[in-house]
XYZ file of C-alpha atoms in Angstrom:
690
model
C 54.537 25.630 -21.047
C 56.158 28.484 -19.091
C 54.194 30.920 -21.254
C 50.934 29.275 -20.169
C 51.802 28.553 -16.539
C 53.746 31.093 -14.512
C 55.687 29.116 -11.913
C 56.646 32.235 -9.889
C 52.965 33.199 -9.653
C 51.977 29.632 -8.780
C 54.525 29.557 -5.945
C 53.415 32.977 -4.768
C 49.760 31.818 -4.650
C 50.670 28.743 -2.608
C 52.768 30.904 -0.280
C 50.000 33.497 0.158
C 47.121 31.078 0.669
C 48.748 28.175 2.552
C 46.580 29.094 5.550
C 43.438 28.426 3.518
C 44.891 25.108 2.433
C 45.624 24.199 6.072
C 42.053 25.015 7.117
C 40.827 22.856 4.247
C 42.964 19.957 5.463
C 41.743 20.479 9.013
C 38.086 20.263 7.927
C 38.625 16.986 6.049
C 40.753 15.552 8.852
C 38.274 16.395 11.602
C 35.401 14.810 9.676
C 37.235 11.517 9.003
C 40.532 10.534 10.646
C 39.933 12.526 13.820
C 36.548 10.831 14.289
C 38.145 7.415 13.835
C 40.995 8.209 16.238
C 38.572 9.214 18.999
C 36.134 6.370 18.450
C 36.224 3.368 20.791
C 34.011 1.336 18.474
C 34.492 1.650 14.719
C 31.676 -0.117 12.878
C 31.395 -1.250 9.275
C 28.815 1.446 8.497
C 31.138 4.232 9.651
C 34.008 3.179 7.404
C 31.848 2.212 4.439
C 30.205 5.653 4.525
C 33.517 7.514 4.728
C 34.790 5.490 1.779
C 31.783 6.017 -0.467
C 30.620 8.680 -2.891
C 27.693 9.487 -0.584
C 29.747 10.762 2.376
C 28.010 14.023 3.290
C 31.118 15.660 4.783
C 33.119 15.305 1.583
C 30.200 16.490 -0.576
C 29.794 19.719 1.400
C 33.514 20.473 1.800
C 34.332 19.740 -1.842
C 31.905 22.425 -2.993
C 32.485 24.905 -0.166
C 36.282 25.016 -0.390
C 36.192 25.034 -4.205
C 33.981 28.123 -4.101
C 36.205 29.821 -1.520
C 39.341 28.977 -3.510
C 37.895 30.453 -6.712
C 36.863 33.592 -4.838
C 40.257 34.261 -3.227
C 42.319 33.382 -6.314
C 40.334 35.737 -8.541
C 39.475 38.335 -5.902
C 41.851 40.805 -7.604
C 39.145 41.229 -10.261
C 36.887 42.927 -7.724
C 39.001 46.114 -7.482
C 40.194 48.349 -10.290
C 43.643 48.962 -8.704
C 44.453 45.298 -8.117
C 43.105 44.367 -11.552
C 45.339 46.974 -13.194
C 48.411 45.824 -11.246
C 47.892 42.143 -12.082
C 47.430 42.871 -15.772
C 50.570 45.013 -15.996
C 52.733 42.077 -14.930
C 54.839 40.286 -17.569
C 52.409 37.465 -18.382
C 49.368 37.170 -20.606
C 45.747 36.894 -19.536
C 45.865 33.231 -20.518
C 48.877 32.613 -18.291
C 47.302 34.552 -15.440
C 44.023 32.648 -15.799
C 45.559 29.165 -16.099
C 48.018 29.714 -13.239
C 45.350 30.989 -10.868
C 43.035 28.165 -11.924
C 45.673 25.491 -11.185
C 46.623 27.222 -7.936
C 43.068 26.921 -6.636
C 42.831 23.257 -7.642
C 46.088 22.437 -5.839
C 45.111 24.382 -2.705
C 42.051 22.155 -2.293
C 43.158 18.807 -3.722
C 46.490 18.495 -1.879
C 44.840 18.611 1.597
C 42.407 15.906 0.455
C 45.298 13.742 -0.753
C 47.207 14.162 2.526
C 44.107 13.296 4.546
C 43.499 10.212 2.396
C 47.054 8.947 2.851
C 46.845 9.559 6.608
C 43.860 7.215 6.798
C 46.052 4.505 5.307
C 48.987 5.395 7.589
C 46.787 5.345 10.723
C 45.280 1.947 9.920
C 47.302 0.187 12.632
C 45.972 2.685 15.189
C 42.380 2.040 14.133
C 42.546 -1.775 14.182
C 42.103 -2.258 17.980
C 38.824 -0.334 17.850
C 37.425 -1.807 14.625
C 34.526 -4.103 15.446
C 34.871 -6.639 12.619
C 37.447 -8.208 10.344
C 35.517 -7.058 7.290
C 35.839 -3.437 8.426
C 39.628 -3.789 8.763
C 39.809 -4.844 5.123
C 37.944 -1.710 4.050
C 40.965 0.491 4.776
C 43.193 -0.437 1.868
C 45.127 1.450 -0.775
C 42.687 0.755 -3.626
C 39.560 1.986 -1.798
C 41.298 5.114 -0.459
C 42.763 6.063 -3.856
C 39.349 5.576 -5.516
C 37.799 7.838 -2.899
C 40.487 10.468 -3.464
C 40.010 10.340 -7.242
C 36.250 10.831 -6.891
C 36.805 13.792 -4.569
C 39.229 15.232 -7.105
C 36.563 14.997 -9.832
C 34.013 16.756 -7.604
C 36.528 19.493 -6.727
C 37.568 20.117 -10.346
C 33.935 20.288 -11.471
C 32.824 22.523 -8.578
C 35.878 24.765 -8.875
C 35.415 25.203 -12.636
C 31.818 26.342 -12.166
C 32.896 28.613 -9.312
C 35.586 30.215 -11.505
C 32.960 30.929 -14.170
C 30.899 32.634 -11.463
C 33.825 34.853 -10.467
C 34.446 35.817 -14.111
C 31.008 37.368 -14.555
C 30.825 39.153 -11.199
C 32.725 42.177 -9.962
C 32.768 42.336 -6.147
C 34.205 39.803 -3.717
C 30.910 39.067 -1.968
C 29.032 38.765 -5.265
C 31.829 36.545 -6.606
C 31.460 34.179 -3.663
C 27.660 34.096 -3.847
C 27.598 33.689 -7.618
C 30.251 30.953 -7.531
C 28.133 29.017 -5.036
C 24.841 29.717 -6.808
C 26.217 28.619 -10.171
C 27.012 25.199 -8.649
C 23.334 24.779 -7.802
C 21.899 26.535 -10.853
C 21.352 23.593 -13.218
C 19.647 21.313 -10.625
C 17.480 24.191 -9.335
C 16.331 25.239 -12.815
C 15.576 21.624 -13.702
C 13.590 21.132 -10.501
C 11.628 24.325 -11.116
C 10.713 23.123 -14.607
C 9.528 19.816 -13.129
C 7.491 21.746 -10.551
C 5.632 23.686 -13.264
C 5.050 20.465 -15.200
C 3.739 18.678 -12.094
C 1.290 21.499 -11.352
C -0.030 22.118 -14.859
C 0.427 18.858 -16.787
C -2.078 16.140 -15.936
C -0.401 13.032 -14.535
C 3.112 14.466 -14.481
C 4.820 14.085 -11.117
C 8.128 13.990 -9.327
C 9.562 10.484 -9.472
C 12.752 8.691 -8.499
C 14.017 9.075 -12.062
C 13.573 12.869 -11.893
C 15.484 13.055 -8.621
C 18.185 10.850 -10.135
C 18.358 13.221 -13.094
C 18.717 16.183 -10.754
C 21.397 14.370 -8.779
C 23.365 13.534 -11.917
C 23.772 17.228 -12.783
C 26.554 17.643 -10.233
C 29.055 14.975 -9.105
C 28.615 15.952 -5.444
C 24.910 15.050 -5.534
C 25.386 12.229 -8.016
C 27.541 10.571 -5.381
C 24.394 10.105 -3.299
C 22.445 8.845 -6.308
C 25.068 6.282 -7.301
C 26.310 5.592 -3.760
C 29.407 3.753 -4.919
C 30.951 2.050 -1.875
C 34.681 1.788 -2.485
C 35.079 0.158 0.928
C 33.359 -2.938 -0.470
C 35.528 -3.023 -3.553
C 32.982 -1.485 -5.910
C 34.350 -0.206 -9.201
C 35.240 3.437 -9.722
C 32.502 5.195 -11.793
C 34.890 5.982 -14.635
C 32.223 6.875 -17.204
C 30.590 9.404 -14.881
C 33.950 10.843 -13.852
C 35.072 11.346 -17.469
C 31.730 12.970 -18.330
C 32.100 15.484 -15.501
C 35.702 16.223 -16.461
C 34.719 16.895 -20.087
C 31.958 19.259 -18.900
C 34.489 20.929 -16.585
C 36.834 21.536 -19.534
C 34.002 23.195 -21.482
C 33.205 25.388 -18.461
C 36.902 26.284 -18.072
C 36.976 27.458 -21.698
C 33.776 29.486 -21.241
C 35.224 31.068 -18.108
C 38.361 32.065 -19.994
C 36.296 33.583 -22.819
C 34.433 35.623 -20.196
C 37.777 36.621 -18.650
C 39.171 37.624 -22.018
C 36.264 39.927 -22.882
C 35.795 41.273 -19.379
C 36.533 45.019 -19.154
C 38.948 45.995 -16.390
C 36.996 49.122 -15.464
C 33.932 47.021 -14.537
C 35.714 45.812 -11.386
C 33.536 46.727 -8.434
C 30.265 46.383 -10.328
C 28.035 43.545 -9.108
C 28.094 41.965 -12.574
C 30.494 42.922 -15.345
C 28.384 41.888 -18.339
C 25.120 43.699 -18.979
C 23.231 40.531 -19.915
C 24.066 39.089 -16.477
C 22.228 41.987 -14.877
C 19.000 40.922 -16.570
C 19.660 37.202 -16.121
C 20.119 37.627 -12.364
C 16.992 39.811 -12.227
C 15.059 37.068 -13.978
C 16.336 34.403 -11.561
C 15.358 36.580 -8.598
C 11.864 36.822 -10.109
C 11.390 33.319 -11.497
C 12.629 31.222 -8.574
C 10.639 33.041 -5.828
C 7.577 33.007 -8.094
C 7.998 29.256 -8.497
C 8.280 28.867 -4.734
C 5.107 30.910 -4.270
C 3.339 28.675 -6.761
C 4.471 25.485 -5.047
C 3.332 26.679 -1.610
C -0.302 26.968 -2.732
C -0.249 24.513 -5.643
C -3.406 22.722 -4.437
C -5.394 25.956 -4.129
C -5.777 27.097 -7.724
C -7.677 30.278 -6.879
C -4.755 31.525 -4.751
C -1.967 30.670 -7.203
C -1.910 33.977 -9.166
C -1.770 36.107 -6.009
C 0.942 34.001 -4.357
C 2.994 33.912 -7.559
C 2.681 37.679 -7.999
C 3.700 38.530 -4.419
C 6.759 36.288 -4.466
C 7.737 37.491 -7.956
C 7.540 41.182 -6.986
C 9.479 40.733 -3.752
C 12.147 38.631 -5.461
C 12.548 41.033 -8.366
C 12.842 44.091 -6.130
C 15.592 42.457 -4.055
C 17.475 41.201 -7.103
C 17.154 44.474 -9.012
C 18.499 46.474 -6.080
C 21.471 44.100 -5.812
C 22.464 44.268 -9.478
C 22.048 48.053 -9.513
C 23.690 48.687 -6.113
C 20.960 51.137 -5.133
C 17.586 51.375 -3.450
C 16.459 53.854 -6.094
C 15.050 51.559 -8.709
C 11.802 53.257 -9.720
C 12.405 54.025 -13.385
C 11.397 52.967 -16.874
C 14.058 50.241 -17.128
C 12.771 48.649 -13.916
C 9.219 48.302 -15.197
C 10.355 47.033 -18.603
C 12.657 44.439 -17.016
C 10.005 43.267 -14.556
C 7.452 43.058 -17.351
C 9.854 40.938 -19.415
C 10.474 38.587 -16.462
C 6.740 38.189 -15.846
C 6.144 37.601 -19.543
C 8.694 34.771 -19.603
C 7.067 33.152 -16.543
C 3.638 33.515 -18.186
C 4.965 31.852 -21.348
C 6.340 28.940 -19.269
C 2.989 28.470 -17.514
C 1.059 28.749 -20.793
C 3.394 26.232 -22.441
C 2.657 23.772 -19.629
C -1.090 24.397 -19.675
C -1.423 23.809 -23.421
C 1.098 20.961 -23.121
C 3.283 22.252 -25.912
C 5.625 19.241 -25.615
C 2.800 16.688 -25.630
C 3.805 15.236 -22.258
C 0.236 14.874 -21.001
C -0.851 12.493 -23.769
C 2.465 10.730 -24.167
C 2.234 6.955 -23.743
C 4.978 4.476 -24.707
C 4.420 2.006 -27.536
C 3.859 -1.586 -26.447
C 6.984 -2.763 -28.288
C 9.087 -0.284 -26.256
C 7.978 -1.658 -22.883
C 9.911 -4.401 -21.144
C 7.963 -4.279 -17.862
C 5.300 -2.128 -16.273
C 4.433 -1.518 -12.646
C 1.287 0.052 -11.286
C -0.372 0.785 -7.978
C -4.101 0.951 -7.456
C -6.088 0.286 -4.245
C -8.573 -1.935 -6.068
C -6.443 -4.308 -8.075
C -3.520 -6.310 -6.754
C -1.213 -5.358 -3.933
C -2.959 -2.595 -1.968
C 0.224 -1.405 -0.255
C 2.805 -1.823 -3.004
C 3.297 -1.950 -6.746
C 2.361 -4.764 -9.111
C 4.969 -5.680 -11.725
C 3.779 -7.032 -15.063
C 5.639 -8.596 -17.967
C 2.826 -10.540 -19.662
C 2.250 -8.759 -23.026
C -1.537 -8.961 -22.619
C -1.392 -7.312 -19.194
C 1.040 -4.661 -20.450
C -1.415 -3.839 -23.252
C -4.243 -3.649 -20.710
C -2.317 -1.051 -18.693
C -1.549 0.932 -21.857
C -5.259 0.935 -22.752
C -6.269 1.966 -19.224
C -3.650 4.724 -19.328
C -5.242 6.082 -22.503
C -8.707 5.841 -20.907
C -7.485 7.878 -17.921
C -6.120 10.603 -20.204
C -9.313 10.674 -22.290
C -11.404 10.969 -19.100
C -9.288 13.827 -17.712
C -12.223 16.214 -17.257
C -14.319 13.611 -15.424
C -11.361 12.640 -13.244
C -10.704 16.224 -12.176
C -14.338 16.994 -11.334
C -14.581 14.976 -8.144
C -12.993 12.484 -5.809
C -11.471 9.357 -7.228
C -8.771 6.761 -6.710
C -5.057 7.015 -7.288
C -3.379 5.221 -10.168
C 0.401 5.164 -10.390
C 1.934 3.741 -13.569
C 5.607 3.212 -14.308
C 6.970 1.800 -17.575
C 10.413 0.207 -17.686
C 11.501 0.614 -21.291
C 13.810 -1.651 -23.245
C 16.301 1.198 -23.721
C 16.803 1.382 -19.942
C 14.719 4.509 -19.401
C 11.750 4.789 -17.054
C 8.513 6.575 -17.910
C 5.993 7.208 -15.135
C 2.741 9.002 -14.417
C 0.736 9.517 -11.227
C -3.012 10.223 -11.337
C -4.437 11.353 -8.015
C -8.145 11.205 -8.778
C -9.119 8.624 -11.380
C -12.901 8.510 -11.711
C -14.381 5.522 -9.881
C -16.778 5.212 -12.811
C -13.784 4.382 -15.012
C -12.796 1.578 -12.652
C -16.335 0.246 -12.670
C -16.611 0.054 -16.467
C -13.062 -0.870 -17.508
C -12.939 -4.333 -19.067
C -9.139 -4.076 -19.214
C -8.853 -3.595 -15.460
C -11.259 -6.465 -14.918
C -9.170 -8.784 -17.096
C -6.066 -7.558 -15.253
C -7.697 -8.415 -11.917
C -8.522 -11.906 -13.145
C -5.056 -12.622 -14.557
C -2.763 -15.032 -12.736
C 0.051 -12.481 -12.816
C -1.962 -10.163 -10.564
C -4.567 -12.108 -8.632
C -2.323 -14.651 -6.909
C -2.888 -13.799 -3.259
C -4.868 -17.039 -2.843
C -1.795 -19.010 -3.922
C 0.304 -17.252 -1.296
C -2.258 -18.133 1.389
C -1.520 -21.779 0.502
C 1.994 -21.606 1.961
C 0.577 -21.377 5.492
C 0.505 -24.858 6.987
C -2.172 -25.223 9.686
C 0.139 -27.169 12.015
C 2.956 -24.624 11.827
C 0.911 -21.449 11.438
C -0.692 -19.027 13.847
C -4.143 -17.641 13.051
C -5.658 -14.626 14.801
C -8.261 -11.940 14.150
C -8.122 -8.194 14.668
C -11.354 -6.186 14.481
C -11.440 -2.993 12.431
C -14.686 -1.704 13.888
C -13.645 -1.677 17.530
C -10.292 -0.559 18.901
C -9.635 -2.940 21.752
C -7.312 -5.868 22.231
C -10.074 -7.589 24.218
C -11.640 -8.503 20.898
C -8.497 -9.925 19.338
C -8.844 -13.650 18.725
C -5.509 -15.225 19.605
C -4.034 -18.271 17.932
C -4.308 -20.285 21.148
C -8.098 -20.353 20.771
C -7.973 -22.449 17.598
C -7.194 -26.118 17.099
C -5.171 -27.270 14.107
C -8.377 -28.446 12.431
C -10.032 -25.047 12.971
C -6.987 -23.227 11.636
C -7.014 -25.459 8.564
C -10.699 -24.636 8.026
C -10.099 -20.890 8.447
C -7.150 -20.869 6.027
C -9.154 -22.903 3.525
C -12.153 -20.549 3.825
C -10.187 -17.343 3.269
C -8.358 -18.932 0.331
C -11.635 -19.971 -1.292
C -13.116 -16.499 -0.806
C -10.072 -14.902 -2.418
C -10.339 -17.268 -5.378
C -14.067 -16.524 -5.789
C -13.817 -12.760 -5.278
C -15.030 -10.852 -8.342
C -13.722 -7.633 -9.788
C -16.917 -5.770 -8.914
C -16.585 -6.918 -5.297
C -12.975 -5.724 -5.232
C -13.825 -2.241 -6.484
C -16.900 -1.899 -4.242
C -14.439 -0.881 -1.510
C -16.719 -2.077 1.237
C -15.832 -1.474 4.862
C -13.689 -4.264 6.313
C -15.194 -5.757 9.460
C -11.986 -7.323 10.635
C -8.617 -8.718 9.628
C -7.403 -12.302 9.617
C -3.724 -12.566 10.505
C -1.689 -15.528 9.286
C 1.895 -16.119 10.383
C 4.399 -18.953 10.196
C 8.036 -19.301 11.316
C 10.522 -20.977 8.965
C 14.247 -21.607 9.113
C 16.582 -19.514 6.949
C 17.228 -22.631 4.879
C 13.494 -23.131 4.235
C 13.121 -19.443 3.479
C 15.824 -19.579 0.805
C 14.846 -22.987 -0.581
C 11.200 -22.003 -1.132
C 12.086 -18.562 -2.471
C 9.839 -16.876 0.099
C 11.685 -13.564 -0.372
C 9.938 -13.120 -3.732
C 6.408 -13.458 -2.357
C 4.340 -10.422 -3.288
C 1.797 -10.239 -0.479
C 3.467 -12.204 2.297
C 5.893 -10.107 4.334
C 8.651 -11.323 6.634
C 10.963 -10.349 9.462
C 13.661 -12.060 11.480
C 12.815 -13.444 14.935
C 16.103 -13.029 16.774
C 15.117 -15.154 19.771
C 14.591 -18.273 17.639
C 16.853 -17.332 14.696
C 13.919 -18.056 12.385
C 12.122 -15.919 9.827
C 8.457 -15.101 10.384
C 6.184 -14.964 7.355
C 2.952 -13.046 7.848
C -0.072 -12.039 5.817
C -2.951 -9.820 6.998
C -6.200 -9.851 4.996
C -9.141 -7.531 5.643
C -12.602 -8.983 5.022
C -16.311 -8.143 5.093
C -19.505 -10.066 4.349
C -18.462 -10.478 0.694
C -16.190 -13.214 2.054
C -19.105 -15.633 2.403
C -17.161 -18.793 3.236
C -15.156 -17.160 6.009
C -18.160 -15.293 7.433
C -20.227 -18.479 7.563
C -17.395 -20.278 9.361
C -16.945 -17.418 11.843
C -20.640 -17.490 12.713
C -20.491 -21.270 13.088
C -17.493 -20.894 15.455
C -19.232 -18.069 17.415
C -16.480 -15.596 16.531
C -18.473 -13.215 14.336
C -20.250 -11.501 17.243
C -16.972 -10.783 19.007
C -15.613 -8.891 15.999
C -18.590 -6.534 15.712
C -19.375 -3.378 17.728
C -20.894 -3.767 21.185
C -23.191 -1.266 22.804
C -21.276 -1.146 26.057
C -18.026 -0.291 24.305
C -18.990 2.540 22.003
C -21.320 4.038 19.425
C -21.542 5.119 15.816
C -21.806 8.761 14.823
C -23.473 9.823 11.582
C -21.671 12.896 10.260
C -22.272 15.298 7.400
C -19.037 15.316 5.343
C -16.905 18.234 4.269
C -17.847 19.491 0.855
C -16.978 22.450 -1.318
C -19.920 24.605 -2.308
C -19.906 27.976 -4.078
C -16.326 28.911 -3.120
C -16.681 27.985 0.541
C -16.223 24.877 2.655
C -19.193 23.443 4.522
C -17.804 21.844 7.650
C -18.730 18.445 9.036
C -21.444 18.199 11.675
C -22.422 15.306 13.928
C -26.047 14.477 13.089
C -26.764 11.646 15.511
C -25.345 8.825 17.622
C -26.366 5.211 17.199
C -25.862 2.945 20.227
C -28.141 0.028 19.332
C -25.886 -2.829 18.169
C -28.361 -4.169 15.578
C -28.648 -0.724 13.986
C -24.857 -0.314 14.112
C -24.320 -3.588 12.257
C -26.959 -2.694 9.704
C -25.178 0.603 8.995
C -21.718 -0.944 8.883
C -22.842 -3.700 6.509
C -23.701 -1.026 3.906
C -20.749 1.303 4.482
C -17.958 1.822 1.962
C -14.607 3.538 1.995
C -15.426 5.091 -1.381
C -18.155 4.575 -3.976
C -17.785 3.456 -7.571
C -20.628 5.613 -8.813
C -21.536 9.291 -8.363
C -23.289 10.057 -5.084
C -25.576 13.046 -4.643
C -24.178 15.402 -1.953
C -27.298 15.092 0.199
C -27.087 11.298 0.007
C -23.468 11.064 1.186
C -22.767 10.812 4.914
C -19.817 9.723 7.008
C -19.695 7.348 9.934
C -17.273 7.302 12.841
C -17.068 4.344 15.194
C -16.135 5.601 18.641
C -14.807 3.422 21.405
C -14.450 3.792 25.179
C -11.622 1.290 25.083
C -8.266 1.698 23.334
C -5.815 -1.224 23.100
C -7.376 -2.861 26.120
C -7.068 0.210 28.356
C -10.384 1.675 29.429
C -10.590 5.452 29.181
C -13.131 7.994 30.375
C -16.466 8.003 28.589
C -16.086 11.672 27.701
C -12.733 10.926 26.042
C -13.729 8.972 22.967
C -11.242 7.192 20.710
C -12.356 7.369 17.078
C -11.312 4.129 15.460
C -12.712 4.459 11.953
C -14.106 6.876 9.408
C -16.174 5.618 6.510
C -19.053 6.591 4.232
C -22.684 5.558 4.076
C -25.618 6.594 1.914
C -28.514 8.333 3.571
C -30.812 6.109 1.498
C -29.186 2.992 3.019
C -29.772 4.027 6.630
C -32.423 2.291 8.767
C -35.644 4.327 9.000
C -35.187 5.142 12.680
C -31.712 6.531 11.981
C -33.013 8.542 9.012
C -35.458 10.246 11.348
C -32.637 11.263 13.695
C -30.581 12.568 10.755
C -33.558 14.527 9.381
C -34.218 16.198 12.688
C -30.535 17.166 13.032
C -30.397 18.583 9.518
């Protein structure tokens, strides 16, 4: 053992760098125990965060001090004289490497251990300021030791990568920068690959699973992904810890191999291995080029220029660094830059031709345990629908294939979003996000229609049934005018009227067809249902699992308020008839004295230039306004000729019940209307403006 570890050198390292170790302790102490000692009120959240893998202070310090430790312990490699002296001493390279490696680990880990034990020792001092009994129980030996062990794993992993960085670099500053950059290298390269895939592969997008994958590449970031809260007695992530330690051992071996074959005379060079010179040059080209691509990813005609500018600037900076000179105009420079550009071009081409088949990849039905999707037409407009029925899962799989097959049509014009996520039986998640699915596909898809009609999806009417007329509040909020004066309060309705209103909206929801749902007609107003229940009723009736009905706690009454807001238009025949019978309909529609409708030419892209919107006319007559609104849609389910597509804006002189100046208009809504659907008198005004 003495041949591998030099105890005199180990003691000398501790003696030389005790000041660094003290500063390390001070940083950990100030971010934890010192904060607790000064705090008059110590809350559960404060302690649970400090004793969890997602504590930001630990994550930053674990990496920072590991990088600094690696730099100072192996700084002798940056100068020829010091390198020669160290290697003439009576111990082997292996002994020198292992001893310095262990010295750095101890210099960082011991301060963390002392700080952890101090938290336990100071518990009696914290108790008077701790706000709850549960928080007092968080500070216990088991939770503190688990936290220390996790920090030790992060430090060993970070330090091992940092040591590898110092082995391939030859100056102190470059050692420090490389040690830090190597800790971020794997996540950054993975993210860049995902960025290229998201830009060039249809449907591919950043998802939670991708971010989780990125986080898992380093224990410091994985702590945020897992967020293990030791304060609450959660188990130590042993499997993850062992995985990181095994990877650290592999990195330690690689670092030693680099140390063994490193030439002493290369001390002082930015990088001591020739291949690193070209690798760093590539990174300085590839990563800025990727950034340039991301900045203008939506503007395809500007992508090549942005990529080229960022690539050239990045390469020039990187090439000057690795060559330690501003004089870089030579044959090698052009060959190296050409090689870097060629690799980037190959990556882009591989994504564009989908060499891995990611664009057309769809799971098999027998692999899927559950599927979720989001679409503004079908199901929950604001959240995801979750499906387990095999027939519905197959419908989504078929629709997914239809979307891929209709890629060219989908990319040609505006469409609707469709987000699909498959939860596979092997525990993995497969997801795609389509930003512009052709509305024609929605119109003609029998699978989506059957999905809409299935009980697993179309159950909003059943959730309306939970609202009891005697206990519930019913009110209306207009969409077409922005004033609280038009809001119909619950106090205006008797129990019998509320029962009739709830029954009418439920019947309309039950009778609503798929074609009506995808017509995306303008909503005239919103009916708001709410009901307060006790926590016991909430739990007994399993209201937490309702899909459309939301809830929040009413602190004044200690009850839970259930609420559901439903937009409606004249497709809701039962409700509209009842509103007219109750003389409410008129109050929800625009009034001449409160505002007007503007007919606007929409933005459109024509021959490489944008044609801006222009106000064509104002409509103040209330009958004409209602005629226009009754035919307006948010989007259309069939292609619309550019000259036939117009926008409407409903402008109000009144905002939330506060009258404002008539020259200061509040625009409450934008929508679309066909020119061919406009009243003749309005067409004449539009024609004259055009």
